[in-house]
CSV table of C-alpha atoms in Angstrom, one decimal:
chain,number,residue,atom,x,y,z
A,512,UNK,CA,-74.1,-34.4,13.9
A,513,UNK,CA,-72.8,-34.4,17.5
A,514,UNK,CA,-72.0,-31.4,19.8
A,515,UNK,CA,-68.6,-31.6,20.1
A,516,UNK,CA,-68.5,-31.8,16.4
A,517,UNK,CA,-70.7,-28.1,15.4
A,518,UNK,CA,-68.6,-26.6,18.3
A,519,UNK,CA,-65.5,-26.7,16.9
A,520,UNK,CA,-66.5,-25.9,13.6
A,521,UNK,CA,-67.9,-23.0,14.3
A,522,UNK,CA,-64.8,-22.3,15.4
A,523,UNK,CA,-63.5,-22.5,12.9
A,524,UNK,CA,-65.9,-20.6,11.2
A,525,UNK,CA,-66.6,-18.2,13.0
A,526,UNK,CA,-62.4,-17.3,12.3
A,527,UNK,CA,-62.5,-17.8,9.0
A,528,UNK,CA,-66.0,-15.3,8.0
A,529,UNK,CA,-65.9,-13.6,11.5
A,530,UNK,CA,-69.0,-14.8,12.1
A,531,UNK,CA,-70.0,-15.1,15.8
A,532,UNK,CA,-69.6,-18.9,17.3
A,533,UNK,CA,-72.0,-20.1,20.4
A,534,UNK,CA,-70.3,-22.6,22.5
A,535,UNK,CA,-72.6,-24.0,24.7
A,536,UNK,CA,-70.9,-24.4,28.7
A,537,UNK,CA,-70.8,-28.0,29.0
A,538,UNK,CA,-69.1,-28.0,25.8
A,539,UNK,CA,-65.0,-29.9,26.1
A,540,UNK,CA,-62.5,-27.9,25.9
A,541,UNK,CA,-60.0,-30.4,27.1
A,542,UNK,CA,-61.7,-32.4,23.8
A,543,UNK,CA,-61.5,-30.0,21.7
A,544,UNK,CA,-57.9,-28.4,22.1
A,545,UNK,CA,-57.0,-32.8,21.1
A,546,UNK,CA,-58.3,-32.5,18.5
A,547,UNK,CA,-57.7,-29.4,17.5
A,548,UNK,CA,-54.3,-30.2,18.1
A,549,UNK,CA,-54.4,-34.3,16.4
A,550,UNK,CA,-56.3,-31.8,12.9
A,551,UNK,CA,-53.4,-29.0,13.1
A,552,UNK,CA,-55.6,-26.2,13.0
A,553,UNK,CA,-55.3,-24.8,16.7
A,554,UNK,CA,-54.5,-20.7,15.3
A,555,UNK,CA,-58.0,-21.4,13.9
A,556,UNK,CA,-60.0,-22.6,16.7
A,557,UNK,CA,-58.1,-19.4,18.7
A,558,UNK,CA,-59.2,-16.6,16.2
A,559,UNK,CA,-62.6,-18.1,16.2
A,560,UNK,CA,-62.9,-18.4,20.0
A,561,UNK,CA,-61.2,-14.4,19.9
A,562,UNK,CA,-63.8,-13.7,17.5
A,563,UNK,CA,-66.7,-15.0,19.0
A,564,UNK,CA,-65.9,-13.2,22.6
A,565,UNK,CA,-65.7,-16.0,23.9
A,566,UNK,CA,-63.7,-17.7,27.6
A,567,UNK,CA,-62.6,-20.5,27.5
A,568,UNK,CA,-61.1,-22.4,30.6
A,569,UNK,CA,-57.4,-20.0,31.6
A,570,UNK,CA,-55.4,-23.2,31.6
A,571,UNK,CA,-57.8,-24.4,27.8
A,572,UNK,CA,-56.7,-21.4,26.8
A,573,UNK,CA,-53.5,-20.1,27.1
A,574,UNK,CA,-52.9,-23.4,25.5
A,575,UNK,CA,-54.5,-22.5,22.6
A,576,UNK,CA,-52.5,-19.4,22.8
A,577,UNK,CA,-48.6,-20.7,23.6
A,578,UNK,CA,-49.2,-23.4,20.0
A,579,UNK,CA,-50.7,-19.6,18.5
A,580,UNK,CA,-47.7,-18.5,18.8
A,581,UNK,CA,-45.5,-21.6,18.3
A,582,UNK,CA,-47.4,-21.4,15.2
A,583,UNK,CA,-46.8,-17.7,14.0
A,584,UNK,CA,-42.9,-17.9,14.6
A,585,UNK,CA,-42.5,-21.7,11.9
A,586,UNK,CA,-44.9,-19.3,9.6
A,587,UNK,CA,-43.1,-16.4,9.3
A,588,UNK,CA,-39.5,-19.0,8.9
A,589,UNK,CA,-41.6,-21.0,6.2
A,590,UNK,CA,-42.6,-18.2,4.2
A,591,UNK,CA,-39.4,-16.2,4.9
A,592,UNK,CA,-37.4,-19.4,3.2
A,593,UNK,CA,-40.0,-20.1,0.7
A,594,UNK,CA,-39.6,-16.2,-0.6
A,595,UNK,CA,-35.7,-17.1,-1.1
A,596,UNK,CA,-36.8,-19.9,-3.3
A,597,UNK,CA,-38.8,-18.5,-5.2
A,598,UNK,CA,-36.7,-15.3,-5.1
A,599,UNK,CA,-33.2,-17.8,-6.8
A,600,UNK,CA,-35.3,-19.6,-8.7
A,601,UNK,CA,-36.7,-17.4,-10.9
A,602,UNK,CA,-33.2,-15.1,-10.8
A,603,UNK,CA,-31.9,-18.7,-11.9
A,604,UNK,CA,-34.7,-19.3,-14.7
A,605,UNK,CA,-35.7,-22.0,-13.0
A,606,UNK,CA,-39.6,-22.5,-13.4
A,607,UNK,CA,-41.5,-23.6,-10.7
A,608,UNK,CA,-45.5,-23.7,-9.5
A,609,UNK,CA,-46.0,-23.8,-5.3
A,610,UNK,CA,-48.9,-26.5,-4.8
A,611,UNK,CA,-51.4,-26.7,-1.5
A,612,UNK,CA,-50.4,-24.4,1.4
A,613,UNK,CA,-48.3,-22.7,0.4
A,614,UNK,CA,-50.7,-21.2,-2.0
A,615,UNK,CA,-53.6,-21.5,0.4
A,616,UNK,CA,-52.3,-19.4,3.2
A,617,UNK,CA,-52.6,-15.9,1.5
A,618,UNK,CA,-56.2,-16.4,1.0
A,619,UNK,CA,-56.5,-16.8,4.7
A,620,UNK,CA,-57.7,-14.3,7.2
A,621,UNK,CA,-54.9,-14.4,8.6
A,622,UNK,CA,-51.5,-16.9,7.3
A,623,UNK,CA,-50.8,-18.8,10.5
A,624,UNK,CA,-53.9,-20.2,10.0
A,625,UNK,CA,-53.4,-22.4,7.4
A,626,UNK,CA,-50.7,-24.2,9.1
A,627,UNK,CA,-48.6,-26.3,7.0
A,628,UNK,CA,-45.9,-29.1,8.6
A,629,UNK,CA,-44.3,-29.0,4.7
A,630,UNK,CA,-44.2,-26.9,1.8
A,631,UNK,CA,-45.4,-27.8,-1.5
A,632,UNK,CA,-43.7,-27.0,-5.2
A,633,UNK,CA,-44.3,-28.0,-8.5
A,634,UNK,CA,-40.8,-28.9,-10.4
A,635,UNK,CA,-39.2,-29.9,-14.2
A,636,UNK,CA,-37.9,-33.0,-13.2
A,637,UNK,CA,-35.0,-31.9,-15.7
A,638,UNK,CA,-33.8,-28.7,-14.2
A,639,UNK,CA,-33.2,-30.9,-11.0
A,640,UNK,CA,-29.3,-30.5,-11.5
A,641,UNK,CA,-30.1,-27.4,-11.6
A,642,UNK,CA,-32.3,-27.0,-8.1
A,643,UNK,CA,-29.8,-29.2,-6.5
A,644,UNK,CA,-27.1,-26.8,-6.6
A,645,UNK,CA,-29.8,-23.9,-5.5
A,646,UNK,CA,-30.9,-25.4,-2.7
A,647,UNK,CA,-27.3,-26.1,-0.7
A,648,UNK,CA,-26.7,-22.9,-2.2
A,649,UNK,CA,-29.9,-21.7,0.6
A,650,UNK,CA,-28.6,-24.2,3.6
A,651,UNK,CA,-31.2,-27.1,3.3
A,652,UNK,CA,-30.2,-30.7,3.0
A,653,UNK,CA,-31.1,-33.4,0.8
A,654,UNK,CA,-33.2,-35.8,2.2
A,655,UNK,CA,-34.8,-38.6,-0.1
A,656,UNK,CA,-36.3,-39.5,-3.4
A,657,UNK,CA,-40.1,-41.2,-3.5
A,658,UNK,CA,-41.9,-41.5,-6.4
A,659,UNK,CA,-43.3,-37.8,-7.1
A,660,UNK,CA,-41.2,-35.7,-4.9
A,661,UNK,CA,-37.5,-34.4,-3.8
A,662,UNK,CA,-37.8,-34.3,-0.6
A,663,UNK,CA,-35.3,-31.6,1.1
A,664,UNK,CA,-35.5,-29.8,4.5
A,665,UNK,CA,-34.2,-26.9,7.1
A,666,UNK,CA,-33.8,-27.9,10.2
A,667,UNK,CA,-36.8,-26.2,11.8
A,668,UNK,CA,-37.0,-22.8,9.2
A,669,UNK,CA,-39.0,-24.8,6.2
A,670,UNK,CA,-39.2,-29.3,5.2
A,671,UNK,CA,-40.1,-29.1,1.2
A,672,UNK,CA,-41.5,-31.1,-1.4
A,673,UNK,CA,-40.4,-30.7,-4.9
A,674,UNK,CA,-43.0,-31.9,-6.8
A,675,UNK,CA,-41.8,-34.1,-10.1
A,676,UNK,CA,-45.5,-34.9,-10.2
A,677,UNK,CA,-49.1,-33.4,-8.7
A,678,UNK,CA,-50.3,-37.4,-8.2
A,679,UNK,CA,-48.3,-40.2,-7.1
A,680,UNK,CA,-48.0,-42.5,-10.2
A,681,UNK,CA,-49.9,-45.1,-8.1
A,682,UNK,CA,-52.4,-43.1,-8.3
A,683,UNK,CA,-52.5,-44.6,-11.7
A,684,UNK,CA,-56.3,-43.4,-12.1
A,685,UNK,CA,-55.2,-39.8,-10.9
A,686,UNK,CA,-52.3,-39.9,-12.7
A,687,UNK,CA,-54.0,-41.1,-15.8
A,688,UNK,CA,-55.7,-37.7,-15.7
A,689,UNK,CA,-52.3,-35.1,-14.8
A,690,UNK,CA,-49.6,-36.5,-15.5
A,691,UNK,CA,-46.4,-34.9,-14.6
A,692,UNK,CA,-49.4,-32.0,-14.3
A,693,UNK,CA,-47.5,-28.5,-16.1
A,694,UNK,CA,-50.0,-28.7,-19.3
A,695,UNK,CA,-53.0,-27.1,-17.2
A,696,UNK,CA,-51.0,-24.2,-15.3
A,697,UNK,CA,-50.5,-20.7,-17.4
A,698,UNK,CA,-46.4,-18.7,-17.1
A,699,UNK,CA,-47.3,-16.0,-15.3
A,700,UNK,CA,-44.5,-13.2,-15.6
A,701,UNK,CA,-41.9,-14.3,-13.8
A,702,UNK,CA,-40.9,-18.0,-14.1
A,703,UNK,CA,-43.8,-19.2,-11.5
A,704,UNK,CA,-46.3,-21.1,-12.5
A,705,UNK,CA,-50.3,-20.7,-11.6
A,706,UNK,CA,-53.8,-22.9,-12.4
A,707,UNK,CA,-56.7,-21.2,-13.5
A,708,UNK,CA,-59.0,-20.7,-10.7
A,709,UNK,CA,-60.6,-24.2,-11.7
A,710,UNK,CA,-57.6,-26.0,-12.4
A,711,UNK,CA,-56.3,-24.8,-9.3
A,712,UNK,CA,-59.7,-26.4,-7.2
A,713,UNK,CA,-60.0,-29.3,-9.3
A,714,UNK,CA,-56.6,-30.5,-8.1
A,715,UNK,CA,-57.7,-29.1,-4.7
A,716,UNK,CA,-60.4,-31.1,-4.4
A,717,UNK,CA,-58.7,-34.3,-5.8
A,718,UNK,CA,-55.9,-34.6,-3.5
A,719,UNK,CA,-58.1,-34.7,-0.6
A,720,UNK,CA,-60.2,-37.2,-2.7
A,721,UNK,CA,-57.0,-39.4,-2.8
A,722,UNK,CA,-55.5,-38.4,1.6
A,723,UNK,CA,-59.8,-39.7,1.7
A,724,UNK,CA,-60.2,-42.6,0.4
A,725,UNK,CA,-55.9,-43.3,1.2
A,726,UNK,CA,-56.4,-43.6,5.1
A,727,UNK,CA,-58.8,-40.1,5.8
A,728,UNK,CA,-58.0,-36.8,5.8
A,729,UNK,CA,-58.3,-33.9,8.4
A,730,UNK,CA,-60.4,-30.8,9.0
A,731,UNK,CA,-57.7,-28.7,7.8
A,732,UNK,CA,-58.7,-29.4,4.0
A,733,UNK,CA,-61.7,-29.7,4.7
A,734,UNK,CA,-61.4,-25.9,5.4
A,735,UNK,CA,-59.4,-25.2,2.1
A,736,UNK,CA,-62.5,-26.1,0.0
A,737,UNK,CA,-64.5,-24.1,1.7
A,738,UNK,CA,-61.8,-20.6,2.3
A,739,UNK,CA,-61.3,-21.5,-1.8
A,740,UNK,CA,-64.9,-21.4,-2.6
A,741,UNK,CA,-65.3,-18.1,-0.7
A,742,UNK,CA,-62.1,-17.3,-2.7
A,743,UNK,CA,-64.0,-17.4,-6.6
A,744,UNK,CA,-67.3,-17.6,-5.7
A,745,UNK,CA,-67.3,-17.1,-9.3
A,746,UNK,CA,-66.2,-20.5,-10.9
A,747,UNK,CA,-67.5,-22.0,-14.0
A,748,UNK,CA,-69.0,-25.2,-11.9
A,749,UNK,CA,-70.5,-26.2,-15.2
A,750,UNK,CA,-66.2,-27.1,-15.7
A,751,UNK,CA,-65.6,-28.2,-12.7
A,752,UNK,CA,-67.3,-31.5,-12.3
A,753,UNK,CA,-66.6,-32.1,-15.5
A,754,UNK,CA,-63.5,-32.6,-14.5
A,755,UNK,CA,-64.5,-34.2,-12.0
A,756,UNK,CA,-66.8,-36.8,-13.6
A,757,UNK,CA,-63.4,-37.1,-15.5
A,758,UNK,CA,-62.4,-38.8,-12.6
A,759,UNK,CA,-64.5,-40.4,-10.6
A,760,UNK,CA,-65.2,-38.5,-8.0
A,761,UNK,CA,-68.2,-35.8,-9.2
A,762,UNK,CA,-70.5,-38.2,-6.8
A,763,UNK,CA,-68.3,-37.5,-3.8
A,764,UNK,CA,-67.4,-33.8,-4.7
A,765,UNK,CA,-71.8,-33.8,-4.5
A,766,UNK,CA,-71.4,-35.7,-0.9
A,767,UNK,CA,-68.5,-33.0,0.2
A,768,UNK,CA,-70.6,-30.1,-1.5
A,769,UNK,CA,-73.5,-31.3,0.5
A,770,UNK,CA,-70.8,-31.3,3.9
A,771,UNK,CA,-69.5,-28.1,4.0
A,772,UNK,CA,-72.7,-26.8,3.0
A,773,UNK,CA,-73.9,-28.0,6.6
A,774,UNK,CA,-70.3,-27.2,8.0
A,775,UNK,CA,-70.4,-23.8,7.0
A,776,UNK,CA,-73.9,-22.6,5.8
A,777,UNK,CA,-76.6,-23.7,8.0
A,778,UNK,CA,-77.0,-26.7,5.1
A,779,UNK,CA,-79.3,-29.8,6.7
A,780,UNK,CA,-77.1,-33.3,8.1
A,781,UNK,CA,-78.0,-36.2,6.4
A,782,UNK,CA,-77.2,-39.8,6.8
A,783,UNK,CA,-73.7,-38.6,4.4
A,784,UNK,CA,-73.0,-35.7,4.9
A,785,UNK,CA,-72.9,-36.8,9.4
A,786,UNK,CA,-71.0,-40.0,7.9
A,787,UNK,CA,-67.5,-38.0,6.2
A,788,UNK,CA,-68.2,-35.1,9.4
A,789,UNK,CA,-67.0,-38.6,10.9
A,790,UNK,CA,-64.3,-40.1,9.0
A,791,UNK,CA,-63.0,-36.5,9.2
A,792,UNK,CA,-62.9,-35.9,12.5
A,793,UNK,CA,-61.5,-39.3,13.7
A,794,UNK,CA,-58.7,-39.1,10.8
A,795,UNK,CA,-56.2,-36.8,12.0
A,796,UNK,CA,-54.2,-34.4,9.5
A,797,UNK,CA,-53.9,-36.9,7.1
A,798,UNK,CA,-55.7,-40.4,8.3
A,799,UNK,CA,-54.7,-43.2,10.8
A,800,UNK,CA,-52.3,-46.3,10.7
A,801,UNK,CA,-55.5,-48.8,10.7
A,802,UNK,CA,-57.5,-46.9,7.4
A,803,UNK,CA,-54.6,-46.6,5.7
A,804,UNK,CA,-53.9,-50.3,5.9
A,805,UNK,CA,-57.1,-51.3,5.0
A,806,UNK,CA,-56.9,-48.6,1.6
A,807,UNK,CA,-53.2,-50.4,0.5
A,808,UNK,CA,-55.2,-53.4,0.8
A,809,UNK,CA,-59.0,-52.4,-1.4
A,810,UNK,CA,-55.9,-51.0,-3.8
A,811,UNK,CA,-54.9,-54.4,-4.3
A,812,UNK,CA,-57.9,-55.9,-4.5
A,813,UNK,CA,-58.6,-54.5,-7.6
A,814,UNK,CA,-56.1,-57.3,-8.8
A,815,UNK,CA,-55.9,-59.6,-6.9
A,816,UNK,CA,-58.8,-62.0,-5.0
A,817,UNK,CA,-59.6,-59.9,-1.0
A,818,UNK,CA,-58.1,-63.3,0.6
A,819,UNK,CA,-55.0,-63.2,-1.5
A,820,UNK,CA,-53.7,-59.8,-0.5
A,821,UNK,CA,-52.3,-60.6,2.7
A,822,UNK,CA,-49.9,-62.9,1.6
A,823,UNK,CA,-49.7,-60.8,-2.0
A,824,UNK,CA,-48.1,-58.2,0.8
A,825,UNK,CA,-45.9,-60.7,2.7
A,826,UNK,CA,-44.1,-61.4,0.3
A,827,UNK,CA,-43.3,-58.2,-1.0
A,828,UNK,CA,-42.7,-57.6,2.2
A,829,UNK,CA,-39.7,-60.5,1.9
A,830,UNK,CA,-39.0,-59.4,-1.0
A,831,UNK,CA,-40.2,-55.9,-2.3
A,832,UNK,CA,-39.7,-54.7,-5.9
A,833,UNK,CA,-36.3,-53.0,-7.4
A,834,UNK,CA,-39.2,-49.8,-7.8
A,835,UNK,CA,-39.3,-50.3,-4.1
A,836,UNK,CA,-36.2,-50.3,-3.0
A,837,UNK,CA,-34.5,-48.2,-5.6
A,838,UNK,CA,-34.8,-45.1,-3.3
A,839,UNK,CA,-32.1,-46.8,-0.6
A,840,UNK,CA,-30.4,-49.1,-3.2
A,841,UNK,CA,-30.4,-46.4,-6.1
A,842,UNK,CA,-27.5,-48.4,-7.7
A,843,UNK,CA,-30.6,-50.5,-8.7
A,844,UNK,CA,-32.3,-47.5,-11.2
A,845,UNK,CA,-29.3,-48.7,-13.3
A,846,UNK,CA,-29.2,-52.9,-12.5
A,847,UNK,CA,-31.6,-54.9,-11.5
A,848,UNK,CA,-30.5,-57.8,-12.1
A,849,UNK,CA,-28.7,-56.7,-8.1
A,850,UNK,CA,-32.3,-57.8,-7.0
A,851,UNK,CA,-30.9,-60.6,-5.1
A,852,UNK,CA,-28.2,-59.6,-3.6
A,853,UNK,CA,-29.7,-56.5,-2.4
A,854,UNK,CA,-32.7,-58.3,-1.0
A,855,UNK,CA,-29.6,-60.8,1.0
A,856,UNK,CA,-27.9,-57.4,1.7
A,857,UNK,CA,-32.4,-55.9,3.1
A,858,UNK,CA,-31.9,-59.0,5.0
A,859,UNK,CA,-29.1,-59.0,7.6
A,860,UNK,CA,-29.8,-55.0,7.9
A,861,UNK,CA,-33.4,-55.7,9.3
A,862,UNK,CA,-32.7,-58.6,11.2
A,863,UNK,CA,-29.4,-57.3,13.1
A,864,UNK,CA,-30.9,-53.7,13.9
A,865,UNK,CA,-34.5,-53.6,11.9
A,866,UNK,CA,-36.2,-56.6,14.0
A,867,UNK,CA,-39.1,-54.3,15.3
A,868,UNK,CA,-39.5,-52.8,12.4
A,869,UNK,CA,-40.1,-55.6,10.0
A,870,UNK,CA,-42.0,-57.1,13.3
A,871,UNK,CA,-44.4,-54.7,13.5
A,872,UNK,CA,-45.3,-54.5,9.2
A,873,UNK,CA,-46.1,-57.4,9.7
A,874,UNK,CA,-48.3,-56.7,12.8
A,875,UNK,CA,-50.3,-54.8,10.4
A,876,UNK,CA,-50.2,-56.7,7.2
A,877,UNK,CA,-51.7,-59.5,9.6
A,878,UNK,CA,-54.9,-57.4,10.4
A,879,UNK,CA,-55.5,-57.3,7.1
A,880,UNK,CA,-59.2,-60.0,5.8
A,881,UNK,CA,-61.3,-60.5,2.8
A,882,UNK,CA,-63.8,-58.7,5.0
A,883,UNK,CA,-62.0,-55.9,6.5
A,884,UNK,CA,-61.3,-54.9,3.2
A,885,UNK,CA,-64.9,-55.2,1.7
A,886,UNK,CA,-65.6,-53.2,3.8
A,887,UNK,CA,-63.7,-50.5,3.6
A,888,UNK,CA,-64.4,-50.8,-0.1
A,889,UNK,CA,-68.0,-49.8,1.1
A,890,UNK,CA,-67.1,-47.2,2.6
A,891,UNK,CA,-65.7,-45.4,0.3
A,892,UNK,CA,-68.7,-46.6,-2.4
A,893,UNK,CA,-71.3,-45.0,0.5
A,894,UNK,CA,-69.7,-42.1,-0.3
A,895,UNK,CA,-68.4,-41.7,-4.2
A,896,UNK,CA,-65.1,-43.1,-3.9
A,897,UNK,CA,-63.6,-46.1,-5.6
A,898,UNK,CA,-59.7,-47.4,-6.6
A,899,UNK,CA,-60.4,-46.9,-10.7
A,900,UNK,CA,-57.3,-48.7,-11.2
A,901,UNK,CA,-58.4,-51.4,-13.6
A,902,UNK,CA,-60.1,-48.5,-16.0
A,903,UNK,CA,-57.2,-47.0,-16.7
A,904,UNK,CA,-54.1,-47.3,-19.1
């Protein structure tokens, strides 16, 4: 593990455990700040510095402080809006389940430590007509519908993703295990639902694995796993490992636990923990573009030969499926026979207004080769991951 990585991890650990970090005099504070910004963990660094009684350079300290103040204000706005949404859902009989950052914030020493770009809540799709009315009354704007999300926004306050399912259906192996996810929940005293601690951890880990294999995952997600395990020391780990085995995540789980031990529990570095650490630090919050492209190539290679992937993607970019276009052309949900006309309309729009975007997408596709697809596949296999699409219905 590099000295810069060790120092950043120790500051994160200090903010979460109150165990003082020891930072060497030659520590690169400017680089640490940039990594913290890319991973959206500036408040953790700020409170880790304070907890450790460290004095970074004045310019860095000021930037850490100002960014943490902004995160604190955003956190208060986000929590206030979430409380309004939850109260409205309960008053109107809407079932809901807080996910990821919404559920994790209360487990951190201070909620602003756990930043989030958006709030995620699982809802029942059949209740969406009533939910749409509620969201409008609360001042939110409907943005778009994706495979698994209904996205709303209240500018400057909260970006909200209402999940139709826990896992996108195009993550076929994980979706085969979860379905929409409601079978794993239990109702509380209101219309709010919750998972048992074991089920919530398995989902949290599956979500982390999904991002890792799809192009990368950040320091914040590792902090989430550590905070959750620290909050629930009596988890039924045999059950957790059995269920992760059903998801083909048992080997990756063991490697991640070993890495968490190195990060936060004075474990011993290995080639595997160094590899995972390097991957996470290089990824930013949710991966880098190049790895997203390679990951998509590996996904396609589950049913194509690696050398066919680039040509397949080029064809799909020119002739997208009805499902891929249904977000922008909802009429395709009712009449797929209109697809050729939609293609023509889309080509006209692209040629007139979006040439730069289409050129950018073609440039990304052109980076794909059979060799880098196989190399990315090998990296996933090394840590215990794969796209097990052919084995799942």
